[in-house]
PDB file of C-alpha atoms and ligand atoms in Angstrom:
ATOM      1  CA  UNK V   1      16.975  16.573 -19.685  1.00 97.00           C
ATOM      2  CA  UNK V   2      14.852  18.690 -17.512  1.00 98.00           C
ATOM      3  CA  UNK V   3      12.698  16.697 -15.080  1.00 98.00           C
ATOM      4  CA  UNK V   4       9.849  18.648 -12.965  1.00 98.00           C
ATOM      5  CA  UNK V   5       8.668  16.760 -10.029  1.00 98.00           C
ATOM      6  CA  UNK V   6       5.318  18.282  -8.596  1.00 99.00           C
ATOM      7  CA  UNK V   7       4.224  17.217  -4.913  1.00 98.00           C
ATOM      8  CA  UNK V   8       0.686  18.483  -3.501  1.00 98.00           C
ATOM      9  CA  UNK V   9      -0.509  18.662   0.057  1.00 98.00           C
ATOM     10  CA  UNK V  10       0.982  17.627   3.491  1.00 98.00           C
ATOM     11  CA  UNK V  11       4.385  16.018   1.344  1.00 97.00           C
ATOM     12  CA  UNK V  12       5.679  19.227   3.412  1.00 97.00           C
ATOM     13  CA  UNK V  13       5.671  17.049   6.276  1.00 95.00           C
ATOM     14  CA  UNK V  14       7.300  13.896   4.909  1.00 96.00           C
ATOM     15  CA  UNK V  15       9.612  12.293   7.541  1.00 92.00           C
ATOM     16  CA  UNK V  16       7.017  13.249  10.601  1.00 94.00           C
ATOM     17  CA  UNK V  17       3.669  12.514   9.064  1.00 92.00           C
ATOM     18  CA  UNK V  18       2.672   8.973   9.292  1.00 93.00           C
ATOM     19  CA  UNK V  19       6.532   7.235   9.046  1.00 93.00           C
ATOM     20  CA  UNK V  20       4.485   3.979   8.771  1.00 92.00           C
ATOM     21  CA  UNK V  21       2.891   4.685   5.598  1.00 93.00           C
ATOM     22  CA  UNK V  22       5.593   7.789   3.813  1.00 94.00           C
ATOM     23  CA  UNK V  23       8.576   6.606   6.059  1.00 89.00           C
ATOM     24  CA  UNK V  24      11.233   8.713   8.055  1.00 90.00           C
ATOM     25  CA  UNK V  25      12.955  10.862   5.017  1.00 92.00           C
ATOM     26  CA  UNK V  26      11.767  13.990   4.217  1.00 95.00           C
ATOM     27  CA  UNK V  27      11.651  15.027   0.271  1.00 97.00           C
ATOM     28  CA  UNK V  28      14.422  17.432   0.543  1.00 96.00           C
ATOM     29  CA  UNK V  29      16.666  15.011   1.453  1.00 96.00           C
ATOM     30  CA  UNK V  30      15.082  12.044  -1.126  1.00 97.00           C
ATOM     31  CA  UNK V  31      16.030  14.739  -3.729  1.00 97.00           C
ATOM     32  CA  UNK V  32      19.515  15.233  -2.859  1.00 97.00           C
ATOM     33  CA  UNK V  33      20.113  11.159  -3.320  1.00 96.00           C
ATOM     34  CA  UNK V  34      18.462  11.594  -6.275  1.00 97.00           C
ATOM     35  CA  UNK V  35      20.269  14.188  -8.135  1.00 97.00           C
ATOM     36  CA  UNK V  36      23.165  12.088  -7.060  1.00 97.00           C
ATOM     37  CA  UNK V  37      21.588   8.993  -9.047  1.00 97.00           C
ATOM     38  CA  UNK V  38      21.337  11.502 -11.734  1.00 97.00           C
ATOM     39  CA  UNK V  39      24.079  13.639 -12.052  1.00 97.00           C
ATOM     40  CA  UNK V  40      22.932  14.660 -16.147  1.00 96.00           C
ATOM     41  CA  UNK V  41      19.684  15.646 -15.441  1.00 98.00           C
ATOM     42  CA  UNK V  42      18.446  18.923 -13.938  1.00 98.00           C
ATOM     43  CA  UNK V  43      15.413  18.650 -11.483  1.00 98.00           C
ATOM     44  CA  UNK V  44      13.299  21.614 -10.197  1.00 98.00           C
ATOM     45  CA  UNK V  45      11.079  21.300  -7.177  1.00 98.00           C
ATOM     46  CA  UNK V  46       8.133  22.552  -6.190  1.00 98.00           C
ATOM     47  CA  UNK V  47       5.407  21.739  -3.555  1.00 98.00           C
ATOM     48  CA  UNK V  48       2.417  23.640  -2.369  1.00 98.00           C
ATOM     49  CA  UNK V  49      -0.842  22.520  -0.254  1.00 98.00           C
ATOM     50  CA  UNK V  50      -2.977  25.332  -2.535  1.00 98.00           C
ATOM     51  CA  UNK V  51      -5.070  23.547  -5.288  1.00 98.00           C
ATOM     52  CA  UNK V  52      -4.443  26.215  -7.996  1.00 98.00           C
ATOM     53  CA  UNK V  53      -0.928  26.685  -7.135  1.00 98.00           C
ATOM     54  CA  UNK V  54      -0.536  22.871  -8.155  1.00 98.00           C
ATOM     55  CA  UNK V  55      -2.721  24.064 -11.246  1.00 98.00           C
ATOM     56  CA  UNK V  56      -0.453  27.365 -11.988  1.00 98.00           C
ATOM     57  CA  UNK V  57       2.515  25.410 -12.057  1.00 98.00           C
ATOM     58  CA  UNK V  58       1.608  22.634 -14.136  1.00 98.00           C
ATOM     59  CA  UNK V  59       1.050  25.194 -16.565  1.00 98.00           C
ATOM     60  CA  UNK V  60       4.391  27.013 -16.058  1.00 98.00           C
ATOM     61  CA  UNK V  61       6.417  23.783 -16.286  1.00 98.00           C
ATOM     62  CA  UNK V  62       3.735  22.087 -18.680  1.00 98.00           C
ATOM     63  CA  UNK V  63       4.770  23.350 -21.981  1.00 98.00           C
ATOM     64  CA  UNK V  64       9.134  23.636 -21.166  1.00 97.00           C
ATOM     65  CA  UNK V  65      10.010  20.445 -19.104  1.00 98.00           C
ATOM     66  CA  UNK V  66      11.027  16.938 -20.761  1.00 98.00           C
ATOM     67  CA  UNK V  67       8.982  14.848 -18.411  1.00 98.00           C
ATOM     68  CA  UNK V  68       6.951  15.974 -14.957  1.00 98.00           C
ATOM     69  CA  UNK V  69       6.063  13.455 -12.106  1.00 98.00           C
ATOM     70  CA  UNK V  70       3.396  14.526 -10.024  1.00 99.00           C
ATOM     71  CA  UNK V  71       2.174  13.522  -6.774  1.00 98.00           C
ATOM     72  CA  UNK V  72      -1.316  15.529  -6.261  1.00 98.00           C
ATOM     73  CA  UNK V  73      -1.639  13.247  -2.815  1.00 98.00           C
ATOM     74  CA  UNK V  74      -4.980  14.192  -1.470  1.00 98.00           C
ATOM     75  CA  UNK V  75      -6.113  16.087  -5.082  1.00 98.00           C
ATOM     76  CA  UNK V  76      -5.570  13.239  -6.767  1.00 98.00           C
ATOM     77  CA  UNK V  77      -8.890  11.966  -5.555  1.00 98.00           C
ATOM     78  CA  UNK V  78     -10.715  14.987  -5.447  1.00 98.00           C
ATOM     79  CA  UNK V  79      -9.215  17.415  -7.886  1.00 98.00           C
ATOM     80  CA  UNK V  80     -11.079  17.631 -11.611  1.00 98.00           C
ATOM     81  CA  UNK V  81      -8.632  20.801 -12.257  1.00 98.00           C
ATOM     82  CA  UNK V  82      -5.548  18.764 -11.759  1.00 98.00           C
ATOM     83  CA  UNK V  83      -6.766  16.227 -13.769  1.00 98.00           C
ATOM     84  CA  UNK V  84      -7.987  18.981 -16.571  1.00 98.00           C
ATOM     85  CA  UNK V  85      -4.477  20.934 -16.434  1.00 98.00           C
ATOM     86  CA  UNK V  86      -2.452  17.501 -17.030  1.00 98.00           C
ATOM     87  CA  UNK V  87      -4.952  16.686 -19.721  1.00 98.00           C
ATOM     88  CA  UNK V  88      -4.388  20.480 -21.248  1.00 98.00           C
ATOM     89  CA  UNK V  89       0.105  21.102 -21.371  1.00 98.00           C
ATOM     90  CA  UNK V  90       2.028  19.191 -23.451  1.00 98.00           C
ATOM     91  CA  UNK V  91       4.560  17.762 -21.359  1.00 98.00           C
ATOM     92  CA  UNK V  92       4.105  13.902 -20.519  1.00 98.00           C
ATOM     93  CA  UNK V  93       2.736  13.552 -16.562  1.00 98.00           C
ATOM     94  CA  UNK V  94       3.761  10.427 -14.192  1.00 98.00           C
ATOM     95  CA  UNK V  95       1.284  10.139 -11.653  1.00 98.00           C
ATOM     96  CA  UNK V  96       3.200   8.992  -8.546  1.00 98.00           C
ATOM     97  CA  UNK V  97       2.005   7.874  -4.841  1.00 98.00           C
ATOM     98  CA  UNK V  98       4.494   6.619  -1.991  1.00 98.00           C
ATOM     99  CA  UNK V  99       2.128   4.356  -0.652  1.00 98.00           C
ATOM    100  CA  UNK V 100       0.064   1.624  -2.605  1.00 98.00           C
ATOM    101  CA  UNK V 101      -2.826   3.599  -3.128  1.00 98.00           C
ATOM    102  CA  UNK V 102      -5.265   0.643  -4.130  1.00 98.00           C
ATOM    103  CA  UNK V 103      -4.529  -1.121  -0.660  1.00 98.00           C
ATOM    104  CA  UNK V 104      -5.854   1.446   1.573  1.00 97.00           C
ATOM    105  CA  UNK V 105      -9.252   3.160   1.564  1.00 97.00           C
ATOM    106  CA  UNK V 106     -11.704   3.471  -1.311  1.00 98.00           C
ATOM    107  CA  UNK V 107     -11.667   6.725  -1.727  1.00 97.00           C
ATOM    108  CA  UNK V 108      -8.198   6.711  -2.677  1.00 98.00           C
ATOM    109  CA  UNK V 109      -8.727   4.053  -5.326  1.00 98.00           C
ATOM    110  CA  UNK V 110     -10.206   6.813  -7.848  1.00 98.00           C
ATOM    111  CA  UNK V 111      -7.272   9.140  -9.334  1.00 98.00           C
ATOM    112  CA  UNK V 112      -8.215  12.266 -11.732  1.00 98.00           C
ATOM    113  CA  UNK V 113      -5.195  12.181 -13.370  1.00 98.00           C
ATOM    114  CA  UNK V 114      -4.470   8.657 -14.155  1.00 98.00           C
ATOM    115  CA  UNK V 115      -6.802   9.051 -17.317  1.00 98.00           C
ATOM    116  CA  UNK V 116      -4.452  11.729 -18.730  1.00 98.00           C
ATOM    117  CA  UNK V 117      -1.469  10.638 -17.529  1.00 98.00           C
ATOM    118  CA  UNK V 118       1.801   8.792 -19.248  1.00 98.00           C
ATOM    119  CA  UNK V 119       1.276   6.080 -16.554  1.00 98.00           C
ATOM    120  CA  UNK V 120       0.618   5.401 -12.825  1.00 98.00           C
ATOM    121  CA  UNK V 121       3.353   4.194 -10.260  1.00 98.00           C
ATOM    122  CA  UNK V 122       2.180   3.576  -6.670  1.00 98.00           C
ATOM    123  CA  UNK V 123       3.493   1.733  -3.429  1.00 98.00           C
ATOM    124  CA  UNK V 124       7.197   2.043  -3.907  1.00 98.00           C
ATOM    125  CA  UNK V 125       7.994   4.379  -1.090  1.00 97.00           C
ATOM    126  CA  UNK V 126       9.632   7.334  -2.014  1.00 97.00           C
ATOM    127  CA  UNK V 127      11.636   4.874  -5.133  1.00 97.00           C
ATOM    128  CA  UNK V 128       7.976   5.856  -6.440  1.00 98.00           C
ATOM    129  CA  UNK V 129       9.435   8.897  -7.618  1.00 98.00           C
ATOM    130  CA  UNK V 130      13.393   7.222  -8.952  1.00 98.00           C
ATOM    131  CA  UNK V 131      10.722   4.749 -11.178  1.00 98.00           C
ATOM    132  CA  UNK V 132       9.634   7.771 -12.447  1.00 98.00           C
ATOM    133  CA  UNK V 133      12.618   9.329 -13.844  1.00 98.00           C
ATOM    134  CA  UNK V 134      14.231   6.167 -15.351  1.00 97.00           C
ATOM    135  CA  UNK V 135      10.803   6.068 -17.330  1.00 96.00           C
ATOM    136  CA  UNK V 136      11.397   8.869 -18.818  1.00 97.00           C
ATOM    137  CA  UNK V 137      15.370   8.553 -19.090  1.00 96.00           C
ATOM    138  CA  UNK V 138      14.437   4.872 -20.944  1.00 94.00           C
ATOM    139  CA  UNK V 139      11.811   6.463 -23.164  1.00 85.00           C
TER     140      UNK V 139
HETATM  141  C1  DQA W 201      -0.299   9.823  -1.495  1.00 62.73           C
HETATM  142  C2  DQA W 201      -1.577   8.982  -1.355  1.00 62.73           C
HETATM  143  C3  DQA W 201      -2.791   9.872  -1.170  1.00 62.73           C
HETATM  144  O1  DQA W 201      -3.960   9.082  -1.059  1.00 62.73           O
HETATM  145  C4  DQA W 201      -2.649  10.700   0.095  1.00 62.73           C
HETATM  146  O2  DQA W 201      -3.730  11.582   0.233  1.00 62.73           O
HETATM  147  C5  DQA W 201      -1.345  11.424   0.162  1.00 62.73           C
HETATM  148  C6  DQA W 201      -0.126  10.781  -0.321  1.00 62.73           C
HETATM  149  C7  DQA W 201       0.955   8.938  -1.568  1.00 62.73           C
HETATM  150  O3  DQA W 201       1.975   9.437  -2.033  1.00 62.73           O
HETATM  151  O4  DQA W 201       0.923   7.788  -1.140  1.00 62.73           O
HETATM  152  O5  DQA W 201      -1.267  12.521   0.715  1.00 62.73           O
HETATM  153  O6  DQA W 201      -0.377  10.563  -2.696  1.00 62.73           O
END
């Protein structure tokens, strides 16, 4: 199984921005514990802080990968061309946030994705993302 996992701006800086709310690990790292949680399936990684990069890839990955989780982050609450590129490639999107979206501000309470996505999981801390791949490993 090929897994695609898709993170969007500042999750560059995971482990110094804002340890209270994304915690002390950086993704790198995350990643490594989980490939070792799942030694059968292949992951590939990519992160960018461009909009259409995010877009670009979705379509790269959109129409080969078995299952892509996607954090947009800050696009998810802005970005209609996220939202329209998950709604366009075949291959089933899980929306993912580290923090519990719906507790903090408003804003963040509106998500262009979640309407074309497989499903929504939010607040787990970075296990956001290991809920994720045993959705689609179950499925
Ligand atoms: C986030 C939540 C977003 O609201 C925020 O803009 C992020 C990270 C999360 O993973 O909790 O950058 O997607």
């Amino acid at each position: 199984m090929n897994i695609s996992i898709i993170n969007g701006p500042n999750l560059n800086l995971l482990g110094v921005r804002e340890p209270d709310i994304y915690g002390f690990s950086n993704f790198e790292d995350y990643l490594k514990t989980l490939k070792d949680k799942f030694p059968k399936i292949n992951f590939d990684y990519f992160q960018s802080n461009i909009e259409g990069e995010i877009i670009d890839r979705l379509h790269h990955v959109g129409f080969q990968s078995d299952g892509i989780i996607l954090n947009a982050a800050a696009y998810t609450h802005t970005s209609v061309g996220i939202g329209d590129a998950v709604k366009a490639i075949k291959t089933k999107v899980i929306e993912v946030h580290i923090s519990n979206t719906f507790s903090r501000e408003d804003f963040r309470h509106n998500s262009f994705i979640t309407p074309h996505a497989k499903g929504l999981i939010t607040g787990f801390g970075l296990d956001s993302y290991y809920l994720a791949v045993n959705s689609f490993v179950l499925d």
